[in-house]
């Protein structure tokens, strides 16, 4: 009987495990675009940030998104911002104890055009 309880407990933990991917947001740009516009400076870049949660304690989604954005900007040499940004969340969970969440930011790097001369 005791062995059956242990097997049932382990089986229920595996049944509760799961992976999920979901969109978090779509943003037209990472910062306000100046009136003079911008020039695309490369192909799409992707950055990510991982975070581990234990017993429901982890960090903030905003900080994790910022780290993923900084990671993407590191791939965009000389860019001022990203446009057409998509933000996704990927997670693995073993409730209620453990979760790993990865935030992925993808966008097109741009360089702002200089203001018109007078």
PDB file of C-alpha atoms in Angstrom:
ATOM      1  CA  UNK A   1       0.000   0.000   0.000  1.00  0.00           C
ATOM      2  CA  UNK A   2       2.789   2.443   0.935  1.00  0.00           C
ATOM      3  CA  UNK A   3       4.506   1.797  -2.421  1.00  0.00           C
ATOM      4  CA  UNK A   4       1.238   2.499  -4.268  1.00  0.00           C
ATOM      5  CA  UNK A   5       0.956   5.908  -2.581  1.00  0.00           C
ATOM      6  CA  UNK A   6       4.509   6.788  -3.629  1.00  0.00           C
ATOM      7  CA  UNK A   7       3.881   5.686  -7.220  1.00  0.00           C
ATOM      8  CA  UNK A   8       0.632   7.686  -7.320  1.00  0.00           C
ATOM      9  CA  UNK A   9       2.388  10.769  -5.918  1.00  0.00           C
ATOM     10  CA  UNK A  10       5.183  10.592  -8.506  1.00  0.00           C
ATOM     11  CA  UNK A  11       2.685   9.965 -11.325  1.00  0.00           C
ATOM     12  CA  UNK A  12       0.587  12.953 -10.287  1.00  0.00           C
ATOM     13  CA  UNK A  13       3.702  15.185 -10.234  1.00  0.00           C
ATOM     14  CA  UNK A  14       4.557  14.138 -13.786  1.00  0.00           C
ATOM     15  CA  UNK A  15       0.959  14.736 -14.854  1.00  0.00           C
ATOM     16  CA  UNK A  16       1.122  18.250 -13.402  1.00  0.00           C
ATOM     17  CA  UNK A  17       4.350  19.086 -15.267  1.00  0.00           C
ATOM     18  CA  UNK A  18       3.923  21.064 -18.388  1.00  0.00           C
ATOM     19  CA  UNK A  19       5.426  23.266 -21.019  1.00  0.00           C
ATOM     20  CA  UNK A  20       3.744  26.272 -22.549  1.00  0.00           C
ATOM     21  CA  UNK A  21       4.500  28.970 -25.081  1.00  0.00           C
ATOM     22  CA  UNK A  22       2.413  32.104 -25.250  1.00  0.00           C
ATOM     23  CA  UNK A  23       2.663  35.551 -26.779  1.00  0.00           C
ATOM     24  CA  UNK A  24       3.158  38.281 -24.198  1.00  0.00           C
ATOM     25  CA  UNK A  25       2.986  41.392 -26.363  1.00  0.00           C
ATOM     26  CA  UNK A  26       3.590  42.954 -29.744  1.00  0.00           C
ATOM     27  CA  UNK A  27       5.068  46.453 -29.761  1.00  0.00           C
ATOM     28  CA  UNK A  28       5.539  48.663 -32.807  1.00  0.00           C
ATOM     29  CA  UNK A  29       8.880  49.915 -31.407  1.00  0.00           C
ATOM     30  CA  UNK A  30      11.044  49.614 -28.322  1.00  0.00           C
ATOM     31  CA  UNK A  31      11.233  53.411 -27.878  1.00  0.00           C
ATOM     32  CA  UNK A  32       9.255  56.307 -29.379  1.00  0.00           C
ATOM     33  CA  UNK A  33      10.301  56.861 -32.991  1.00  0.00           C
ATOM     34  CA  UNK A  34      11.506  60.429 -33.674  1.00  0.00           C
ATOM     35  CA  UNK A  35       9.673  62.497 -36.317  1.00  0.00           C
ATOM     36  CA  UNK A  36      12.528  62.172 -38.824  1.00  0.00           C
ATOM     37  CA  UNK A  37      11.979  58.390 -38.925  1.00  0.00           C
ATOM     38  CA  UNK A  38      14.485  55.580 -39.165  1.00  0.00           C
ATOM     39  CA  UNK A  39      16.414  53.306 -41.511  1.00  0.00           C
ATOM     40  CA  UNK A  40      16.433  49.516 -41.112  1.00  0.00           C
ATOM     41  CA  UNK A  41      19.972  48.518 -40.174  1.00  0.00           C
ATOM     42  CA  UNK A  42      19.830  44.731 -40.428  1.00  0.00           C
ATOM     43  CA  UNK A  43      17.710  41.618 -40.344  1.00  0.00           C
ATOM     44  CA  UNK A  44      15.614  40.532 -37.367  1.00  0.00           C
ATOM     45  CA  UNK A  45      17.451  39.796 -34.118  1.00  0.00           C
ATOM     46  CA  UNK A  46      16.383  37.699 -31.156  1.00  0.00           C
ATOM     47  CA  UNK A  47      17.369  37.893 -27.507  1.00  0.00           C
ATOM     48  CA  UNK A  48      16.220  35.915 -24.486  1.00  0.00           C
ATOM     49  CA  UNK A  49      16.301  35.891 -20.718  1.00  0.00           C
ATOM     50  CA  UNK A  50      15.793  32.868 -18.432  1.00  0.00           C
ATOM     51  CA  UNK A  51      14.435  32.949 -14.935  1.00  0.00           C
ATOM     52  CA  UNK A  52      13.902  30.222 -12.332  1.00  0.00           C
ATOM     53  CA  UNK A  53      11.017  30.426  -9.869  1.00  0.00           C
ATOM     54  CA  UNK A  54      10.987  28.322  -6.705  1.00  0.00           C
ATOM     55  CA  UNK A  55       7.884  28.127  -4.501  1.00  0.00           C
ATOM     56  CA  UNK A  56       6.345  31.012  -6.438  1.00  0.00           C
ATOM     57  CA  UNK A  57       9.293  33.307  -5.787  1.00  0.00           C
ATOM     58  CA  UNK A  58      11.172  34.706  -8.754  1.00  0.00           C
ATOM     59  CA  UNK A  59      11.600  38.065 -10.392  1.00  0.00           C
ATOM     60  CA  UNK A  60       9.447  40.500 -12.282  1.00  0.00           C
ATOM     61  CA  UNK A  61       8.254  39.978 -15.849  1.00  0.00           C
ATOM     62  CA  UNK A  62       9.240  43.575 -16.716  1.00  0.00           C
ATOM     63  CA  UNK A  63      12.853  43.066 -15.659  1.00  0.00           C
ATOM     64  CA  UNK A  64      13.029  39.797 -17.572  1.00  0.00           C
ATOM     65  CA  UNK A  65      11.622  41.475 -20.715  1.00  0.00           C
ATOM     66  CA  UNK A  66      14.208  44.268 -20.372  1.00  0.00           C
ATOM     67  CA  UNK A  67      17.043  41.716 -20.143  1.00  0.00           C
ATOM     68  CA  UNK A  68      15.757  39.929 -23.257  1.00  0.00           C
ATOM     69  CA  UNK A  69      15.521  43.283 -25.099  1.00  0.00           C
ATOM     70  CA  UNK A  70      19.110  44.153 -24.093  1.00  0.00           C
ATOM     71  CA  UNK A  71      20.224  40.731 -25.324  1.00  0.00           C
ATOM     72  CA  UNK A  72      18.564  41.349 -28.716  1.00  0.00           C
ATOM     73  CA  UNK A  73      20.087  44.841 -28.958  1.00  0.00           C
ATOM     74  CA  UNK A  74      23.498  43.258 -28.325  1.00  0.00           C
ATOM     75  CA  UNK A  75      22.991  41.302 -31.562  1.00  0.00           C
ATOM     76  CA  UNK A  76      22.096  44.500 -33.488  1.00  0.00           C
ATOM     77  CA  UNK A  77      25.405  46.291 -33.853  1.00  0.00           C
ATOM     78  CA  UNK A  78      24.973  50.081 -33.926  1.00  0.00           C
ATOM     79  CA  UNK A  79      21.157  50.033 -33.821  1.00  0.00           C
ATOM     80  CA  UNK A  80      19.220  52.674 -31.884  1.00  0.00           C
ATOM     81  CA  UNK A  81      16.073  50.608 -31.337  1.00  0.00           C
ATOM     82  CA  UNK A  82      13.971  47.651 -32.464  1.00  0.00           C
ATOM     83  CA  UNK A  83      10.730  47.922 -34.438  1.00  0.00           C
ATOM     84  CA  UNK A  84       8.022  45.311 -34.960  1.00  0.00           C
ATOM     85  CA  UNK A  85       8.909  43.671 -31.652  1.00  0.00           C
ATOM     86  CA  UNK A  86       7.271  40.440 -30.572  1.00  0.00           C
ATOM     87  CA  UNK A  87       7.660  39.165 -27.025  1.00  0.00           C
ATOM     88  CA  UNK A  88       6.978  35.507 -26.168  1.00  0.00           C
ATOM     89  CA  UNK A  89       7.048  33.539 -22.949  1.00  0.00           C
ATOM     90  CA  UNK A  90       8.141  29.892 -22.853  1.00  0.00           C
ATOM     91  CA  UNK A  91       7.806  27.959 -19.634  1.00  0.00           C
ATOM     92  CA  UNK A  92       8.302  24.613 -17.964  1.00  0.00           C
ATOM     93  CA  UNK A  93       6.457  24.071 -14.714  1.00  0.00           C
ATOM     94  CA  UNK A  94       6.435  21.531 -11.918  1.00  0.00           C
ATOM     95  CA  UNK A  95       3.678  23.026  -9.755  1.00  0.00           C
ATOM     96  CA  UNK A  96       3.747  24.409  -7.148  1.00  0.00           C
ATOM     97  CA  UNK A  97       7.455  24.166  -6.516  1.00  0.00           C
ATOM     98  CA  UNK A  98       9.488  24.941  -9.616  1.00  0.00           C
ATOM     99  CA  UNK A  99       9.196  26.896 -12.864  1.00  0.00           C
ATOM    100  CA  UNK A 100      11.642  27.978 -15.557  1.00  0.00           C
ATOM    101  CA  UNK A 101      10.452  30.823 -17.768  1.00  0.00           C
ATOM    102  CA  UNK A 102      12.231  32.144 -20.854  1.00  0.00           C
ATOM    103  CA  UNK A 103      11.228  35.460 -22.385  1.00  0.00           C
ATOM    104  CA  UNK A 104      12.177  35.892 -26.050  1.00  0.00           C
ATOM    105  CA  UNK A 105      12.203  39.274 -27.817  1.00  0.00           C
ATOM    106  CA  UNK A 106      12.428  39.462 -31.619  1.00  0.00           C
ATOM    107  CA  UNK A 107      12.555  42.669 -33.649  1.00  0.00           C
ATOM    108  CA  UNK A 108      14.043  44.531 -36.586  1.00  0.00           C
ATOM    109  CA  UNK A 109      17.021  46.778 -35.695  1.00  0.00           C
ATOM    110  CA  UNK A 110      16.843  50.388 -36.892  1.00  0.00           C
ATOM    111  CA  UNK A 111      19.045  53.473 -36.860  1.00  0.00           C
ATOM    112  CA  UNK A 112      17.313  56.820 -36.384  1.00  0.00           C
ATOM    113  CA  UNK A 113      17.663  59.300 -39.253  1.00  0.00           C
ATOM    114  CA  UNK A 114      19.408  62.556 -38.379  1.00  0.00           C
ATOM    115  CA  UNK A 115      17.172  65.599 -37.945  1.00  0.00           C
ATOM    116  CA  UNK A 116      16.856  67.804 -41.054  1.00  0.00           C
ATOM    117  CA  UNK A 117      19.418  70.582 -41.179  1.00  0.00           C
ATOM    118  CA  UNK A 118      18.195  74.160 -41.126  1.00  0.00           C
TER     119      UNK A 118
END
